[in-house]
Coordinates of C-alpha atoms in Angstrom, one line a residue:
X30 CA 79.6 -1.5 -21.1
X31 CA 78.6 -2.4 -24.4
X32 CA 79.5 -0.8 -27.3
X33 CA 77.4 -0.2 -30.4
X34 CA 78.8 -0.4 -34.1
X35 CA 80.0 2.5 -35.4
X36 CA 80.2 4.4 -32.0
X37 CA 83.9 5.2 -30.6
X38 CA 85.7 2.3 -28.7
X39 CA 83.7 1.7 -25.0
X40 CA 81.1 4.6 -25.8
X41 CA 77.1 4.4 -26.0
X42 CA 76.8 7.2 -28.3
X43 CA 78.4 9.2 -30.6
X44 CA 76.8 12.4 -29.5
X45 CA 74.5 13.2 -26.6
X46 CA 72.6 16.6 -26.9
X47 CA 71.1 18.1 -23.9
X48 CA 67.8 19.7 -24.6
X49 CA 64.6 19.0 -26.9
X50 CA 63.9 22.2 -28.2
X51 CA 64.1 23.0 -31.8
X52 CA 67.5 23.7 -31.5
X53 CA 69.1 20.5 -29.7
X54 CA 66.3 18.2 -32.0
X55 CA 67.1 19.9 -35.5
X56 CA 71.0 19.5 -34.7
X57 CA 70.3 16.3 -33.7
X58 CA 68.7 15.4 -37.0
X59 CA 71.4 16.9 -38.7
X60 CA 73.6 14.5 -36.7
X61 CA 72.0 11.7 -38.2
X62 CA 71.9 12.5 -42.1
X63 CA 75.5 13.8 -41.6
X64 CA 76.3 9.7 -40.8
X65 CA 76.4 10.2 -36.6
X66 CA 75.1 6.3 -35.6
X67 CA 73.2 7.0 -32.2
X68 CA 72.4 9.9 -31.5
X69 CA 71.0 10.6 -28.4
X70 CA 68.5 13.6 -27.3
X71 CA 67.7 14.4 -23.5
X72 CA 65.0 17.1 -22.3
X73 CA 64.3 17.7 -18.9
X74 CA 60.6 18.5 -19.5
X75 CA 58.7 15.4 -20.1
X76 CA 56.9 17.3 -22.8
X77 CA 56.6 20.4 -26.0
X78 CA 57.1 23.9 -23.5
X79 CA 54.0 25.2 -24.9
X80 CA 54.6 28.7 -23.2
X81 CA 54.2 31.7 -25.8
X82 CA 57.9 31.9 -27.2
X83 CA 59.1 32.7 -30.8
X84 CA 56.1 33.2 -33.3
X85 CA 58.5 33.5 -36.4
X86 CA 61.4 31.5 -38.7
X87 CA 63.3 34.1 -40.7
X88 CA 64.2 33.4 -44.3
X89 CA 67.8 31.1 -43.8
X90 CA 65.5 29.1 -41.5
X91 CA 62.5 28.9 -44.2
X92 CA 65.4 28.0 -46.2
X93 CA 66.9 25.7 -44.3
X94 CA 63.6 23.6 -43.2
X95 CA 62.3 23.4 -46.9
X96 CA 66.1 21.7 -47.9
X97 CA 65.4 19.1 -45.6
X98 CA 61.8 18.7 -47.1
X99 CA 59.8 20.0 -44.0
X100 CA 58.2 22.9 -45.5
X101 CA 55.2 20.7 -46.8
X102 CA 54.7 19.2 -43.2
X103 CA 54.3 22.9 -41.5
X104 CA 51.7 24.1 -43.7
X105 CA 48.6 23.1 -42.0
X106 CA 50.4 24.7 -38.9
X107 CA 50.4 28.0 -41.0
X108 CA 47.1 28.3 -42.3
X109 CA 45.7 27.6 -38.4
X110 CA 48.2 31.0 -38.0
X111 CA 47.0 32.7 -40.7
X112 CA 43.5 31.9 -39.6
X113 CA 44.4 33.3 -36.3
X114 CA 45.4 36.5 -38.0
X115 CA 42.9 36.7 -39.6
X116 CA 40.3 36.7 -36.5
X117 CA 42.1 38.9 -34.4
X118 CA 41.6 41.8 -37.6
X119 CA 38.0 41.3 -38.3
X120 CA 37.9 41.6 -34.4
X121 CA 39.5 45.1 -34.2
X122 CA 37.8 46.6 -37.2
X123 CA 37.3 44.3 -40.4
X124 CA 39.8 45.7 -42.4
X125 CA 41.8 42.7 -42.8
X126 CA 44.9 44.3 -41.7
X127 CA 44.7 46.5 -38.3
X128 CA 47.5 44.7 -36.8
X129 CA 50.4 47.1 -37.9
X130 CA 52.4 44.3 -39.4
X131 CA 51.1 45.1 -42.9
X132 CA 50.2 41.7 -43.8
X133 CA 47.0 40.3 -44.7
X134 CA 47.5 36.6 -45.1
X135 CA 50.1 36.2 -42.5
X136 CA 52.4 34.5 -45.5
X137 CA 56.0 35.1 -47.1
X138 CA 56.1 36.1 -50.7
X139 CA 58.1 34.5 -53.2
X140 CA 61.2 35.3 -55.4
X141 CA 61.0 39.1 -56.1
X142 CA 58.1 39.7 -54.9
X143 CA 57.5 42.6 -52.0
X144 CA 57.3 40.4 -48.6
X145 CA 53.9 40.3 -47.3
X146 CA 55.3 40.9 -43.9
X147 CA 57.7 43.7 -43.4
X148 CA 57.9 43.6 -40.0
X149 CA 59.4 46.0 -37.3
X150 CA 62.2 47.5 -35.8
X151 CA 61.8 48.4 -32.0
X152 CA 58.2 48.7 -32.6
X153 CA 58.5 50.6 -35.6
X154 CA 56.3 49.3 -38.5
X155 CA 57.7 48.5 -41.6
X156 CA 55.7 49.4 -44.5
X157 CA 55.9 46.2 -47.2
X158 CA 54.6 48.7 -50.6
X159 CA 58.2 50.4 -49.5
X160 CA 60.5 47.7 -49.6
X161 CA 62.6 47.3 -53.0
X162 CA 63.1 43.1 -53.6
X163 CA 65.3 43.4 -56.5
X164 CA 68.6 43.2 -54.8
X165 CA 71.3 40.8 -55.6
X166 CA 70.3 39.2 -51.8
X167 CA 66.9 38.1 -53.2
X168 CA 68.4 36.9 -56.9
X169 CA 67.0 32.9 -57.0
X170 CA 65.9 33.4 -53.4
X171 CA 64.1 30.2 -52.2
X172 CA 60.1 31.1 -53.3
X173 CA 59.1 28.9 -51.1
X174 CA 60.8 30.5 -48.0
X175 CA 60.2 34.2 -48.8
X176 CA 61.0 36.3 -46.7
X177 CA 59.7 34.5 -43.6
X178 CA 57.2 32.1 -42.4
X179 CA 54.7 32.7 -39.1
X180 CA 55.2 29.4 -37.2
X181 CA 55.0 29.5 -32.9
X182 CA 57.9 27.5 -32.1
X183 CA 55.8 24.3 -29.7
X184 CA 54.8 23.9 -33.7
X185 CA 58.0 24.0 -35.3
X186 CA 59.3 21.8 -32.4
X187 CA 56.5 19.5 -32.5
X188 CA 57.3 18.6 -36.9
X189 CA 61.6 18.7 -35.7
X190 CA 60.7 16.0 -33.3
X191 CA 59.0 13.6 -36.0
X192 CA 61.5 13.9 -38.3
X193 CA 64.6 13.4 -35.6
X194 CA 62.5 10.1 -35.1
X195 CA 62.4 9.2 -38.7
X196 CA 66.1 9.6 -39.0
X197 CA 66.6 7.5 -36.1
X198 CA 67.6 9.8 -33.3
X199 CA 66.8 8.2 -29.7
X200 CA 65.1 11.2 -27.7
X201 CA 64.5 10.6 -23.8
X202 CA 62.1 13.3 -22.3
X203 CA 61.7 13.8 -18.8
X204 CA 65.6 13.2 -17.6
X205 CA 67.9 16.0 -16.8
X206 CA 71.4 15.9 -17.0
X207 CA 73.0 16.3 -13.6
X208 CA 76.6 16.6 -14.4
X209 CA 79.4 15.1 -16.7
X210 CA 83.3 14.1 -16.8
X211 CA 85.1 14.7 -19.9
X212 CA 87.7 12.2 -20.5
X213 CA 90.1 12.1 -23.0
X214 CA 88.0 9.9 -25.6
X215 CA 84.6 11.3 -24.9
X216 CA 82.4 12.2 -22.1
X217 CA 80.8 10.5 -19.3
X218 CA 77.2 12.2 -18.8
X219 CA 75.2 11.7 -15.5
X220 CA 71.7 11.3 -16.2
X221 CA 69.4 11.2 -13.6
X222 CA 71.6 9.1 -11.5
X223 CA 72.7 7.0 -14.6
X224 CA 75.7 7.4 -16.3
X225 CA 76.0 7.1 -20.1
X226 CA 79.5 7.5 -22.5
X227 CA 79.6 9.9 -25.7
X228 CA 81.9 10.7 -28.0
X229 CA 80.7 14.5 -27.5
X230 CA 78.2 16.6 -25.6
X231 CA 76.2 19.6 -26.8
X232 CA 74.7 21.9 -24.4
X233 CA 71.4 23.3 -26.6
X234 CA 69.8 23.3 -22.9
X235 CA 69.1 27.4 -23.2
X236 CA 69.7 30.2 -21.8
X237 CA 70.2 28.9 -18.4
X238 CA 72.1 26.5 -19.9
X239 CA 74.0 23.4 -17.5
X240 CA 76.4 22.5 -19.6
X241 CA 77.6 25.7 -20.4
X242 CA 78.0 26.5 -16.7
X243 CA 79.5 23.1 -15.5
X244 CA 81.9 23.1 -18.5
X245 CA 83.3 26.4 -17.3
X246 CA 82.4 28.8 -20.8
X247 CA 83.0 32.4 -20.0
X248 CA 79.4 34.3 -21.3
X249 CA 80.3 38.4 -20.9
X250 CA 77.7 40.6 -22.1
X251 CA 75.4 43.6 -20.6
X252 CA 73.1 43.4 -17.7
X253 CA 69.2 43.3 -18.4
X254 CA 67.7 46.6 -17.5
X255 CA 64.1 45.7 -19.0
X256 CA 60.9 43.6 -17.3
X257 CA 59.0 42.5 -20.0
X258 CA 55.8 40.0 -20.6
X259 CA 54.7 38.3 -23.5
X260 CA 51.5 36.4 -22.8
X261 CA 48.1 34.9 -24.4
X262 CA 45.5 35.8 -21.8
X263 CA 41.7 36.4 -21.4
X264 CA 40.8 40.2 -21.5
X265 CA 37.6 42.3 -20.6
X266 CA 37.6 46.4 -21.2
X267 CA 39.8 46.0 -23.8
X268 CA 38.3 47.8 -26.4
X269 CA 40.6 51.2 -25.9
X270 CA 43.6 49.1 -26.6
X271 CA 45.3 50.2 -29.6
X272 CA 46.2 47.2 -31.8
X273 CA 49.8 46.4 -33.0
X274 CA 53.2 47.9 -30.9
X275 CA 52.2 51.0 -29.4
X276 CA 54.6 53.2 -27.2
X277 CA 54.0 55.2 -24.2
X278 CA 55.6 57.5 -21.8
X279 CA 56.2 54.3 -19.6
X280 CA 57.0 52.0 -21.8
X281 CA 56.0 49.6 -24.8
X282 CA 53.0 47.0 -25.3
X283 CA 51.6 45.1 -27.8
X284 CA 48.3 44.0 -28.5
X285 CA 47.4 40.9 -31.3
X286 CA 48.4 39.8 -33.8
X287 CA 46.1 36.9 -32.3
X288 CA 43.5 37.2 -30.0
X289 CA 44.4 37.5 -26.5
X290 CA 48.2 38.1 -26.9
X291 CA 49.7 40.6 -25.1
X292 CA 53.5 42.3 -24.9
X293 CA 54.5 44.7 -22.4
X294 CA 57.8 46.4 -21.7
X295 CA 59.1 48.6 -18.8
X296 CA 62.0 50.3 -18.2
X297 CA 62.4 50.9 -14.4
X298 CA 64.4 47.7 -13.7
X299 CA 64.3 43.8 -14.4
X300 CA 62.3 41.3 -12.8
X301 CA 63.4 40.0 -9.2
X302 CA 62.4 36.7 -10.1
X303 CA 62.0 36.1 -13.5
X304 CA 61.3 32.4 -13.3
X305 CA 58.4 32.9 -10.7
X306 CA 55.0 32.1 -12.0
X307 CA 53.9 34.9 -13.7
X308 CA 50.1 35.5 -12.4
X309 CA 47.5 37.7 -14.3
X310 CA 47.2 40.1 -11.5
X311 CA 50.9 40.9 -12.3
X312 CA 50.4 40.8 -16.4
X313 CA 47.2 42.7 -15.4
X314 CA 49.3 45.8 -13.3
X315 CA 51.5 46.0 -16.2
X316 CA 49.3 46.0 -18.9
X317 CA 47.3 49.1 -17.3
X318 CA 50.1 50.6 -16.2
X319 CA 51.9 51.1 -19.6
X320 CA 48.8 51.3 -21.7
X321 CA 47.2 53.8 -19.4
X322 CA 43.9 51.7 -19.8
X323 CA 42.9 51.2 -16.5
X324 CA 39.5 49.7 -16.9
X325 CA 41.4 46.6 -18.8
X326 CA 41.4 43.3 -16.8
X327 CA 43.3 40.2 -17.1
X328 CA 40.6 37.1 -16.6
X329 CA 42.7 34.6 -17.5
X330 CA 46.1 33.1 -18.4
X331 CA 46.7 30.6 -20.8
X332 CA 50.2 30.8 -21.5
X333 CA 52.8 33.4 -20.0
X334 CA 56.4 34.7 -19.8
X335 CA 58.9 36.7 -18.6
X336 CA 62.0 38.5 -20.2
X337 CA 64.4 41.0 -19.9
X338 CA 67.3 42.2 -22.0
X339 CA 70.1 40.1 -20.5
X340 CA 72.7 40.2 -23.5
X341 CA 75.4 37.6 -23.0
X342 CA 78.2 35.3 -25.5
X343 CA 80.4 32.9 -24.9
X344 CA 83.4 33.7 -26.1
X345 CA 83.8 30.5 -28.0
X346 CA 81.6 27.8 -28.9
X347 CA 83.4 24.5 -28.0
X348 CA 85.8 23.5 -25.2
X349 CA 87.3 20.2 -25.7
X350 CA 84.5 17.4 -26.5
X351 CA 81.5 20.1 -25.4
X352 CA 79.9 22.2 -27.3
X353 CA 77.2 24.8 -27.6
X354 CA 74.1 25.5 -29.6
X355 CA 71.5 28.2 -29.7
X356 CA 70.5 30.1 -26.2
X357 CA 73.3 28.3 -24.2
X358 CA 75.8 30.1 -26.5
X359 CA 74.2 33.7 -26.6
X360 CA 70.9 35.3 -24.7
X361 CA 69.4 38.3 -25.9
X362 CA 66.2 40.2 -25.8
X363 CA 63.0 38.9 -28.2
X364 CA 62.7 41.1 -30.2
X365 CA 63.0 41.0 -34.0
X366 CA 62.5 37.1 -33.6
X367 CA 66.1 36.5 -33.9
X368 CA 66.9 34.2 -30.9
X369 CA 65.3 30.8 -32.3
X370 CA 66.7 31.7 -36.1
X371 CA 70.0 32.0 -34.7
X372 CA 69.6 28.6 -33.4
X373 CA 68.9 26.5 -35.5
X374 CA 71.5 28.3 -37.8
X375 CA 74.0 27.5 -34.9
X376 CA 72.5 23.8 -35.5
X377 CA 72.8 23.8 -39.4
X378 CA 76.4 25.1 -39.2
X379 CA 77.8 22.4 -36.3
X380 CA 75.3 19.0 -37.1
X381 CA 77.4 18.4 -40.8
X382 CA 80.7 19.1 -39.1
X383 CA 80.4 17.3 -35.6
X384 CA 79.0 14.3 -37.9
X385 CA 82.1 14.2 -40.3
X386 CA 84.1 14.5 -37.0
X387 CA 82.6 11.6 -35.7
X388 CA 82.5 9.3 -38.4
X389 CA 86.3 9.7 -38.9
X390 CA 85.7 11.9 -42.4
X391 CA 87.8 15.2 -41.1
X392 CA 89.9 16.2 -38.3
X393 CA 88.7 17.9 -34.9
X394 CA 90.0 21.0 -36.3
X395 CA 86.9 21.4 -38.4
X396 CA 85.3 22.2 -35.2
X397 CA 86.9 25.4 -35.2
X398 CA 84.8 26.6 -38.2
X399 CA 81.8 26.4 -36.1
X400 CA 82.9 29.5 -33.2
X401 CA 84.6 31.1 -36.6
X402 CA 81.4 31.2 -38.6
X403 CA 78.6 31.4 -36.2
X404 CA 80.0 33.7 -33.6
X405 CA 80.0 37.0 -35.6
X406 CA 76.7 35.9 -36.0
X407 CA 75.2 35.8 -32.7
X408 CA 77.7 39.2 -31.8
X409 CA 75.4 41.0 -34.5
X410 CA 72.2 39.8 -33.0
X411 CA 72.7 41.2 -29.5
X412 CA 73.8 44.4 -31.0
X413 CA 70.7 44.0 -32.9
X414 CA 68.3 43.8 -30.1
X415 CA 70.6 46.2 -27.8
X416 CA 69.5 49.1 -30.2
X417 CA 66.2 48.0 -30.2
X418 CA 66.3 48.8 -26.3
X419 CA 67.7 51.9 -27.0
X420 CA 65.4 53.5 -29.5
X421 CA 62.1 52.2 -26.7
X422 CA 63.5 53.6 -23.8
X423 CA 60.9 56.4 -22.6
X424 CA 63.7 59.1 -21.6
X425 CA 63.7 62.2 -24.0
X426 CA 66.5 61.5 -25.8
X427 CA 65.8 58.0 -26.6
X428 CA 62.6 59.1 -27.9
X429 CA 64.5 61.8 -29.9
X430 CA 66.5 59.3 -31.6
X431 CA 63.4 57.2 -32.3
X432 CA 61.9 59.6 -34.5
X433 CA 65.1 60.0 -36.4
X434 CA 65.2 56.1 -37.1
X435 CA 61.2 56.2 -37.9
X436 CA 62.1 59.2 -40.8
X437 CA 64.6 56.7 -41.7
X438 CA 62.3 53.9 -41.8
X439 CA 59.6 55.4 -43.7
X440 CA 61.8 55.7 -46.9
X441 CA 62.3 53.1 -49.2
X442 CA 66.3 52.4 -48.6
X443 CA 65.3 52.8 -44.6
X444 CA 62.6 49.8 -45.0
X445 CA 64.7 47.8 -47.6
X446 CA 67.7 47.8 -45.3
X447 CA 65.3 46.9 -42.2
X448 CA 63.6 43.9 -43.7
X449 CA 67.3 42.7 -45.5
X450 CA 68.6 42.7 -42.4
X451 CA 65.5 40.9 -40.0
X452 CA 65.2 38.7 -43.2
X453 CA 68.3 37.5 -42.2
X454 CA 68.9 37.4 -46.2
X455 CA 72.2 38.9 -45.6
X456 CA 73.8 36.0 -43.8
X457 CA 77.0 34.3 -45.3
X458 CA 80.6 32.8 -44.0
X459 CA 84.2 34.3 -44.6
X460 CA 85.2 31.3 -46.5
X461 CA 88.4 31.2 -48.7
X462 CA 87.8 32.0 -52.0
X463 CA 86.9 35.1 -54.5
X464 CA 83.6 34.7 -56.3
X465 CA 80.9 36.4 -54.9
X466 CA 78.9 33.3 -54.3
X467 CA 81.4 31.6 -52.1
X468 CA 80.5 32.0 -48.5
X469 CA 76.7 32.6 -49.4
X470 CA 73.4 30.6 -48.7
X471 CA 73.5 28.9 -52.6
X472 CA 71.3 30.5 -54.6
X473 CA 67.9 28.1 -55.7
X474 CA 68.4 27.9 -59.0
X475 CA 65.9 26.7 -61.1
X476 CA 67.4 23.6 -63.3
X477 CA 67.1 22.1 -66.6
X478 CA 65.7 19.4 -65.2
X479 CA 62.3 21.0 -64.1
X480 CA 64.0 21.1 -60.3
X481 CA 65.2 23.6 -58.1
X482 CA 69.1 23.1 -56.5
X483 CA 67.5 22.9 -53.0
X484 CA 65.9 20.1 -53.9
X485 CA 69.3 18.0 -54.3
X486 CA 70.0 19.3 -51.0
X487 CA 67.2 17.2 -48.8
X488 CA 70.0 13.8 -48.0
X489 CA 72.4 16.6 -45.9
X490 CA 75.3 15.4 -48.3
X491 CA 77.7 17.9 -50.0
X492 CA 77.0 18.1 -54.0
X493 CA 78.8 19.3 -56.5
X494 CA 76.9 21.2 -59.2
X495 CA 78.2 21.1 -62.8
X496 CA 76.5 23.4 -65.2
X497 CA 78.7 23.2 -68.2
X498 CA 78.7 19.5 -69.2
X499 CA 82.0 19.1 -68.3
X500 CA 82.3 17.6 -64.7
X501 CA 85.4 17.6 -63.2
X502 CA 88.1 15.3 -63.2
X503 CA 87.1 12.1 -61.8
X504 CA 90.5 12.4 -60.3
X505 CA 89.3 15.3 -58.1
X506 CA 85.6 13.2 -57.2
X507 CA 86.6 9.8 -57.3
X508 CA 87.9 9.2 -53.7
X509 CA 84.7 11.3 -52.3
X510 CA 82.3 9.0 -54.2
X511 CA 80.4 7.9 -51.2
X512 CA 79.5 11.2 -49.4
X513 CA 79.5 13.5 -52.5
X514 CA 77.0 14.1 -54.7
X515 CA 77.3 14.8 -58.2
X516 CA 74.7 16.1 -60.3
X517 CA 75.2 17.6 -64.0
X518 CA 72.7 19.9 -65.4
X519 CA 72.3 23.5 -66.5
X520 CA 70.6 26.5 -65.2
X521 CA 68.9 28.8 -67.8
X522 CA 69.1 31.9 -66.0
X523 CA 72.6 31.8 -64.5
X524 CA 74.6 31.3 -68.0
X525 CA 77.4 32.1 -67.2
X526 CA 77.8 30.2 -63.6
X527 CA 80.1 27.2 -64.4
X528 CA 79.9 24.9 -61.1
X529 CA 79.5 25.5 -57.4
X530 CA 80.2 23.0 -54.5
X531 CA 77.7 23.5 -51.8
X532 CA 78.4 22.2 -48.2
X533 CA 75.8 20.4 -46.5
X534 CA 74.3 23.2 -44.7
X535 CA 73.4 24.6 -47.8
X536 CA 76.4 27.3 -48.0
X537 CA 79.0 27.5 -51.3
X538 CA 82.1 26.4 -50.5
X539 CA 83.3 26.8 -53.9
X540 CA 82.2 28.5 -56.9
X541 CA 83.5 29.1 -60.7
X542 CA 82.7 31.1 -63.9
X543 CA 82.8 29.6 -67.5
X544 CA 85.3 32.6 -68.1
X545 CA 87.7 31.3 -65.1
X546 CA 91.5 29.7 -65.7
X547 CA 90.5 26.1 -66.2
X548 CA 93.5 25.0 -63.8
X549 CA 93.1 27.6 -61.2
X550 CA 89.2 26.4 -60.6
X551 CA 90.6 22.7 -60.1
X552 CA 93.1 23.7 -57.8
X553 CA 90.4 25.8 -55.7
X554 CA 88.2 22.9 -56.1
X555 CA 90.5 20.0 -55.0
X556 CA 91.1 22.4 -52.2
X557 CA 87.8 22.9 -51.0
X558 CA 86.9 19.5 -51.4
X559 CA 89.8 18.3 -48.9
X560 CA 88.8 21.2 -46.9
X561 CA 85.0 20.8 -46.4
X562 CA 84.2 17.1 -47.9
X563 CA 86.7 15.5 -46.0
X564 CA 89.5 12.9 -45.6
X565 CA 89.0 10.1 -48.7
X566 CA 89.6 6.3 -49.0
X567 CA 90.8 4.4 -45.6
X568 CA 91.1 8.0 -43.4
X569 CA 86.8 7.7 -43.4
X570 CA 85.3 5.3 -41.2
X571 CA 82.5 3.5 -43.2
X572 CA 78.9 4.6 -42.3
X573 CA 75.6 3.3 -42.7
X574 CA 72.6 4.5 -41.7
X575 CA 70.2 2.3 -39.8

């Protein structure tokens, strides 16, 4: 077997991920600017799923893909949404916004500025004129993110693909992984009957996931109870369909925001087979059935899903030289969008760390960060979408307790909390340290310079941000020269910020104030740096990048 520079002794790759989605490719692009040599993407379907799926990236996401310079890319894909929008609105009534979602150009706001899309909460509209942006979450919040960006995910997977190829990550669709052996130096994967070596294996292969069920992961949670369609159909006698979420005494449905899509939700029990083709004389029965429209007729079927409420974890997120990403960690219902943003989060948080890993930088037990950080996570976003089932059940007292939350919702602190908390703004690490911006997304500080930090952020390296004019000691950066950058500046509106060190997901690591002890912030900094930047000098295998 040959082996390929950089790559462990007798292995083909330093990482193989199974699955193309936007999780396993964004991870795998991550991979690759973190200093991973070959990188090596398999997918099952030979090409983009372009069944009706997730429809929105929350604000770390925005964040996230605009740091890595892919925000530009996705803006044709936006406007064709937008313009989407748009027709479905002057189709119901010409108001520009009959939809519910309270948005009439289908767009994020910037900095400050009350999001354009509010959003729900189990169906329950959030009104945007309600929602205060002033709070310390949305302080030098990315403007180009807002507080969310419409994007269907074939899209979104579609731009991850291209860049995963500009960086140089192999991608092999239409070959499933069959099995695998995990040795004590990496893993043998069977590929279709072919057998390749790997450092390590991540399972971002979904909800049904195979390498989380041939590597043994326990994944407790709560039974669906739900059957529920999301579909973009063909649909005569529509016209006594109320637009937006709509709930009934059966159950839930949707109509819009674009033409022809449809949601429906019942409550007497989940599907029997969820992965049988879903037909439009099925999607049709439903549809009448909760919307009590029974002239309505399904003529077509473009795209078409099931789902349920399945709500399931695994209890960690690595065993050994496997690991987990995205739905093959945790399942969940739809809705709130959080399932894709939770992701490619997961895929932010592990591609930096499994890279330094690989390439020799830091010890295995930087692994353990990734369960640490990300599984809190993924806990709060089933309970997220559990109470979401709760409050659309059709008994009485669910529908009791929905009209309790809708009073709630219709106040301004009710909607602010609501959109903080879809937003996803909220997000941040338990990471060691005491100044409020350690642990947190970093801030996107406008510079001296005429640049924004994010922009220092697009090479996936760690930097250190000195706003003072007194950089550290080179003793402290010196022996992390070549994976650290170091950029001196100031930032006009944060005064009294002295320096921060930002990891290369984009998160503080470390933080000080021009009023701190001058020894105590280089102790925490020559900490962190060992910590999260890794070993120095001969410990680090050299990378290049081909």
């Amino acid at each position: 077997m040959t082996t390929t520079q950089g790559t462990e002794q007798g292995t083909e790759y330093d990482v193989v991920v199974a699955g193309a989605g936007p999780v396993g490719l964004f991870l795998a692009g991550e991979l690759r600017l973190g200093g991973a040599l070959r990188v090596l993407v398999v997918e099952r379907l030979p090409e983009v799923d372009e069944t009706i799926k997730a429809g929105w990236i929350n604000h770390p996401s925005a964040v996230a893909l605009n740091r890595r310079g892919l925000l530009p890319e996705l803006a044709a894909v936006r406007e064709a949404v937008q313009e989407r929008l748009r027709a479905f609105q002057d189709l119901k009534d010409g108001d520009g916004d009959d939809d519910g979602d309270g948005d009439r150009d289908g767009g994020g706001g910037g900095t400050n500025q009350r999001p354009r899309i509010a959003g729900h909460f189990a169906g329950i509209m959030l009104d945007p004129e309600l929602f205060d942006a002033s709070g310390p979450e949305w302080a030098d919040a990315d403007p180009a993110a807002g507080h969310g960006l419409l994007m269907p995910q074939a899209e979104l997977e579609r731009a991850l693909g291209r860049w995963a190829e500009r960086l140089g990550v192999e991608v092999r669709r239409g070959v499933e992984l069959t099995g695998f052996t995990e040795e004590a130096d990496g893993v043998a994967v069977q590929l279709d009957g072919r057998t390749v070596r790997a450092g390590w294996l991540v399972g971002c292969d979904g909800g049904r996931s195979t390498v989380r069920r041939l590597a043994g992961f326990a994944f407790p949670g709560t039974a669906p109870e739900i059957t529920g369609y999301q579909a973009l159909v063909e649909l005569s006698g529509a016209e006594r369909l109320k637009a937006g979420w709509n709930t009934t005494d059966v159950g839930t449905y949707v109509h819009g925001p674009f033409p022809g899509r449809i949601l429906t939700v019942e409550f007497d029990s989940p599907p029997a087979d969820r992965y049988a083709p879903v037909t439009a004389e099925e999607l049709e029965a439903s549809l009448r059935r909760v919307s009590g429209v029974p002239e309505v007729r399904v003529t077509g079927v473009r795209t078409a899903t099931r789902f349920t409420d399945n709500a399931r974890q695994a209890t960690e997120y690595r065993r050994g030289r496997v690991l987990l990403a995205g739905d093959a960690a945790h399942v969940h219902s739809p809705f709130g969008g959080q399932g894709l943003n939770l992701g490619l989060g997961d895929a932010l948080n592990l591609g930096w760390k499994l890279a330094a890993v690989v390439g020799g930088r830091a010890p295995e037990s930087l692994l353990d960060t990734y369960t640490a950080e990300r599984h809190p996570i993924g806990a709060w976003v089933l309970d997220w979408t559990r109470a979401q089932i709760a409050l659309m059940r059709p008994d009485r007292h669910a529908r009791a307790l929905r009209r309790v939350v809708e009073d709630l919702a219709g106040s301004g602190a009710g909607t602010t909390y609501l959109v903080n908390r879809i937003s996803g703004v909220w997000q941040r690490y338990d990471l060691p340290g005491s100044h409020p911006l350690t642990g947190a997304s970093a801030p996107d500080l406008p510079l001296s310079d005429g640049t924004r930090l994010g922009e220092h952020l697009r090479t996936g390296r760690p930097l250190l941000l000195d706003l003072t004019g007194s950089p550290a000691p080179d003793t402290l950066t010196a022996p992390y020269a070549d994976r650290l950058t170091v950029l001196t500046t100031a930032c006009p509106t944060r005064p009294t910020l002295k320096a921060l060190l930002v990891r290369p997901d984009g998160f503080v690591a470390w933080a000080a104030d021009t009023d701190g002890e001058e020894k105590a912030d280089e102790d925490g900094l020559a900490a962190a740096l060992e910590h999260w930047v890794g070993r120095s000098g001969a410990g680090a295998r050299a990378l290049t990048r081909g």
